[in-house]
Amino acid sequence: MTGRWQPVIGLEVHVQLATRSKAFSGAPAGFGAPPNSQCDPVVLALPGSLPVFNRGALELALRLGLACGSRIRQVSRFARKHYFYPDLPKGYQISQYDEPLCDGGTIEVELGGSTRSVQLRRIHLEEDAGKNLHQPGGRASHVDLNRAGVPLIEVVSEPDLFSAEEAAEYMRVLRQLCRWLDLSGGDMEKGQLRCDANVSLRAVGSTELGTRAELKNINSFKFVHHAIEHEIARQARILDQGGTVVQETRLWDSVAGVSHSMRSKEEAMDYRYFPDPDLPPLAVGDDVIERVRASLPELPAARRARWRGELGLSDDDARHLASDRAVADRFDAALAAHGGGAAAAKPIANWILGEKDAAQSTVAPAHVAELVRLVETGTISGQTGKDVWAEMAATGEAPTAIVERRGLTQVRDEGALEAACAEAIAAHPTEAASFRAGKPALIGFFVGQVMKRTGGRADPKLVNQILRRLLSTDGASR
Amino acid sequence: MSEPLHYLPATELARRVRARELSALELLRATLDRIGAADPHLGAFLHVDADGAERQAAAVDQALARRDDPGPLAGVPIALKDVIVTGGVPTTAGSRILAGWVPPASYSATVVERLRAAGAVLVGKLNLDEFAMGSSNENSAFHPVRNPWDLERVPGGSSGGAAAAVAAGLCAGALGTDTGGSIRQPAALCGVVGLKPTYGRVPRYGVVAFASSLDQVGPLARTVGDAALLFEAIAGFDPRDSTSIQEPAPRLADALTRGARGLRIGRPRELELPGVDLEVTAAVDAALDVLTHLGATVTDVSLPHAAYWLPAYYLVAPAEASSNLARYDGVRYGMRAGPPEQSLNDMYARTRGAGFGAEVKRRIMLGTFALRSGYYDAYYRKAQQVRALIARDHERAFAEVDLIATPTSPTPAFRLGEKTQDPVTMYLTDVFTMGAPLAGLPAISVPCGFTPEGLPVGLQLTARALDEATLLRAAAAYEQATDHGLRHPPEQNLAGEGRA
Amino acid sequence: MAALTREDVLEIARLARLHLEDDEVERLRGELSAILVHMERLAEVDTDGVEPMTHAVPMQLRLRADEPGAALPVEDAVGQAPDRADDFFQVPHILRPAGSGDGRGGAGGPT
Ligand SMILES: [Mg+2]
Ligand SMILES: [Zn+2]
């Protein structure tokens, strides 16, 4: 940033877990339902209602913890965190405080060609709040509790990120991991992923942390970098002028592109945490941990390394294939179906990455393998392959069936091809003369003519050979 | 039996209804008549659900007509302390802040569903100290309850309406809740049996929370057998309560007839307190003599931390209460105070300031104080540590004895208004009852005689966790050997124009 | 701990969102101070190494299968609200900086 100062950043990221029911009750956890239609007595905090924890939320949280190499506590605990707000029906949030589910762990961040393990402090379980809807200029606010009680995990990093770029990359990797592990859609705009940043600056070379400001409400992916960069600049300006940074919470305003202090005596918080007496300690046995561990898919970094090492894929291809687990899984499945090993990897990768939305593709991996084989064996040309792919994508039909039905097999009958080539030469005497006069590039023109006459089915290599032979011999005989 | 219908035990009423000697509807009408005549003197009910009760009674009669089994509580009129949520029937917790709230028809407490399934007829909702906080029922936001033995005196609390209603025959039994003594103390002051089960034995789902780690639902009844019948109906695992114990509901028929022979009863030295009424001490001594004659042995035991029950309780309970009562915020149900144009925080503060009574506010303040950062370790956490020591004391005592005996209350029923000026004096009325909930143990109060003025006295017995059977066994043996249960409040207190 | 001051009482009341009349503040100051004298006797007890007892009976959390049940009808959810607008609960306007999303952490706090 400004030379003298090194930014130190820690992120607190909330991830909504994609369970079917809520964290502490059986109310449906549907998104986009009509207001207040996903509520039961627990969600509404009706008098006498009690929480019962969702096993699905625990298992999703464990997936991320294990994927990050966190230590899973054998006994963790739910606590109540108190504050009054209309979207918080009980007047407290059930969260975890001094005994979180996961301690430590790392997230691998690659930046500028080098990889670094960013240290996590903890991952804990909690519940989401509802939504307050503020009528612009209105005299009242409206409350929808559909989201209240949806399970969340909070992933807290150590102050172990040293630039806005690194923080943004960390968010990208974390989002990818959450999607990869089927934890969450990870869509920041939908609030499935939310990011608060603790930012401080220290003199370059110093090891002590400076005073930090907590930046909240970074509610879109594209603001992560910008908001943190802005905060770094704000603090640098203060320090450059000999001032001191105040420890405070600041709210990011994405419209104005600035942050506002939330400091006010009126709003001073005291969350009054204490262990939730309605929820006994959460014990997680080794059997549960091992079962979840066994169900984990191969993680993106491991897969990229395997593809590069064993298949010789380029770093770029590996990265693109690993950007989404559906794509990665399709690649591996197609490769297995093909059976050809490393040699088939590149063409399979090309076909899969060639699609507009590879993650949403409807082409079955077995069909990808089949198509690659058809091209490999010369049964169809690469060009024809593209047509076949389009049809596969539209109909789901197998490529062999498409090729047969449409008669797309390449023509390699030399007699038939020779006749077509002769016709093409006879129809274009001027071009033939030019070719003979020393314009060899015109061979492409003739290949095109022959392909036209054969409906694109001619084997272009063979056509090329025949044309060259005819154009030279014909000329000699004349 | 020459007892009028309204004083017959629930066991006998259920027998008659099941034998079709008495229809559930007839019994209900007699009960509603009794409530209509006597409750104006007592103020025990906050709501009488005549229509709902009539539907349940008719269903019992129809089941019997079809020769179906309507359950062990067939037709028995039961009333509920108004912290127990009843779908479609107002539930107030004795507080203005919930006045007018009608829970969704589909939302009832597990204990309500269980009573209905057992054939009980739920006649209405009983008065209480607001949010179950109090020992005299004078903290009801609506009106106080009077003790049927002496209308100038309190019935105890917080289940004061339940104790008064059962004592005066307004229902055959009732469910109350006990956090620091709220079933046992009013049972003692009104001369009925009150059982606080082991923590986790009876589901809390649908029971308005006061202090979640202490609250338990239990029966108030006129006989030990009735208390056992109600307890069997409501006890047992409930998947909707994460603190529910996975033990089958106990079967108690055996225990009620086994007698007291061989039981070892301990009297804690530390609870021989100077402030206890001499008449109370005399009655409890006499009761232990009776049990000795029945073959029990009585020895001294030690509960070294008994002096700390009160401070531990008055930190833990208010802290949890301050949290549990945060939901009453004027947003989703209940009342809201203040003008339409006000800030959010003003809306909260005005609603809660106007909606809660003095004792509830006092405890919210105390609990908020104890949980504040910087104070938590010295207050709340310390209290929970002392609580662990209190539980350990009991464990050690129960290595030597089967039951611990004390008075239930240091005094018989006191006068209305006598203790309302000084909260600490009021808190001291629970000095014997706070130990069992702090340690999670079951305890019972059994009528053990009367003062010369005719006020009832209660004997409290505490047992090991999950050992309600031994409590009921000793209580039943004692009850059979004495005739306290045959006495009822003076009928002239309950006749004529009401005054409550 | 010395006796509570008037400011202590007001700060606790603010945290608890309780409006207190002036006479209530003074009365509570006295009552709470008197009660706290009793509470402070706990300091006499040696609790070194004693695990706080958070649950009356030792138990572990039971887990529920992730299966959605029925939601309440919307009318049951909002029908008892002191103030509503269509199917929303309605509350006094919450002030917040412009463009700050749903204002989490504005007047309230973070999740
Ligand atoms: Mg946080
Ligand atoms: Zn959080």
Coordinates of C-alpha atoms in Angstrom, one line a residue, chain C residues 5-94:
Chain C
T5 CA -24.8 3.3 41.5
R6 CA -27.7 4.9 39.7
E7 CA -25.6 4.8 36.5
D8 CA -25.1 1.0 37.0
V9 CA -28.8 0.5 37.2
L10 CA -29.5 2.6 34.1
E11 CA -26.8 0.8 32.2
I12 CA -28.2 -2.7 33.1
A13 CA -31.7 -1.4 32.3
R14 CA -30.4 -0.3 28.9
L15 CA -28.9 -3.6 28.2
A16 CA -32.1 -5.4 29.2
R17 CA -34.3 -2.9 27.3
L18 CA -36.3 -2.0 30.4
H19 CA -37.8 1.4 30.8
L20 CA -37.7 2.4 34.4
E21 CA -39.4 5.3 36.1
D22 CA -37.3 7.4 38.3
D23 CA -38.6 5.9 41.5
E24 CA -38.0 2.4 40.1
V25 CA -34.4 3.2 39.4
E26 CA -33.8 4.3 43.0
R27 CA -35.8 1.4 44.5
L28 CA -34.0 -1.2 42.3
R29 CA -30.6 0.4 43.2
G30 CA -31.3 -0.3 46.8
E31 CA -32.9 -3.8 46.3
L32 CA -30.2 -5.1 44.0
S33 CA -27.5 -3.8 46.2
A34 CA -29.0 -5.6 49.1
I35 CA -29.4 -8.8 47.1
L36 CA -25.9 -8.7 45.9
V37 CA -24.6 -8.6 49.4
H38 CA -26.0 -12.1 49.8
M39 CA -24.7 -13.2 46.4
E40 CA -21.2 -12.1 47.3
R41 CA -21.0 -14.8 50.0
L42 CA -20.3 -17.2 47.2
A43 CA -16.8 -15.8 47.1
E44 CA -16.1 -17.6 50.4
V45 CA -16.5 -21.0 48.7
D46 CA -13.3 -22.6 47.4
T47 CA -14.2 -23.6 43.8
D48 CA -10.7 -24.1 42.4
G49 CA -10.8 -26.7 39.7
V50 CA -14.5 -27.2 40.0
E51 CA -16.3 -27.6 36.6
P52 CA -19.3 -25.2 36.4
M53 CA -22.5 -27.2 36.4
T54 CA -24.4 -26.0 33.3
H55 CA -26.9 -28.8 33.3
A56 CA -28.7 -30.3 36.3
V57 CA -28.2 -33.8 35.0
P58 CA -25.2 -34.8 33.0
M59 CA -26.3 -35.4 29.4
Q60 CA -25.2 -35.1 25.8
L61 CA -26.9 -33.4 22.9
R62 CA -29.2 -35.6 20.9
L63 CA -29.4 -34.8 17.2
R64 CA -32.4 -34.5 14.9
A65 CA -32.4 -35.9 11.4
D66 CA -32.4 -33.2 8.8
E67 CA -36.0 -33.7 7.7
P68 CA -38.2 -30.6 7.3
G69 CA -41.6 -30.8 9.0
A70 CA -44.5 -28.5 8.5
A71 CA -44.3 -24.8 8.9
L72 CA -47.1 -22.9 10.7
P73 CA -49.7 -21.3 8.5
V74 CA -48.6 -17.7 7.9
E75 CA -51.7 -16.5 9.7
D76 CA -50.6 -18.4 12.8
A77 CA -47.2 -16.9 12.5
V78 CA -48.1 -13.2 12.1
G79 CA -51.7 -13.2 13.3
Q80 CA -50.9 -12.3 16.9
A81 CA -48.4 -9.6 16.1
P82 CA -49.2 -6.2 17.8
D83 CA -48.5 -4.6 14.4
R84 CA -48.2 -6.1 11.0
A85 CA -48.1 -5.1 7.3
D86 CA -49.4 -7.7 5.0
D87 CA -47.6 -10.9 6.1
F88 CA -44.7 -9.1 7.7
F89 CA -44.2 -8.1 11.3
Q90 CA -44.0 -4.3 11.5
V91 CA -41.7 -2.5 13.8
P92 CA -40.6 1.2 14.2
H93 CA -38.3 2.3 11.4
I94 CA -34.8 1.1 11.9

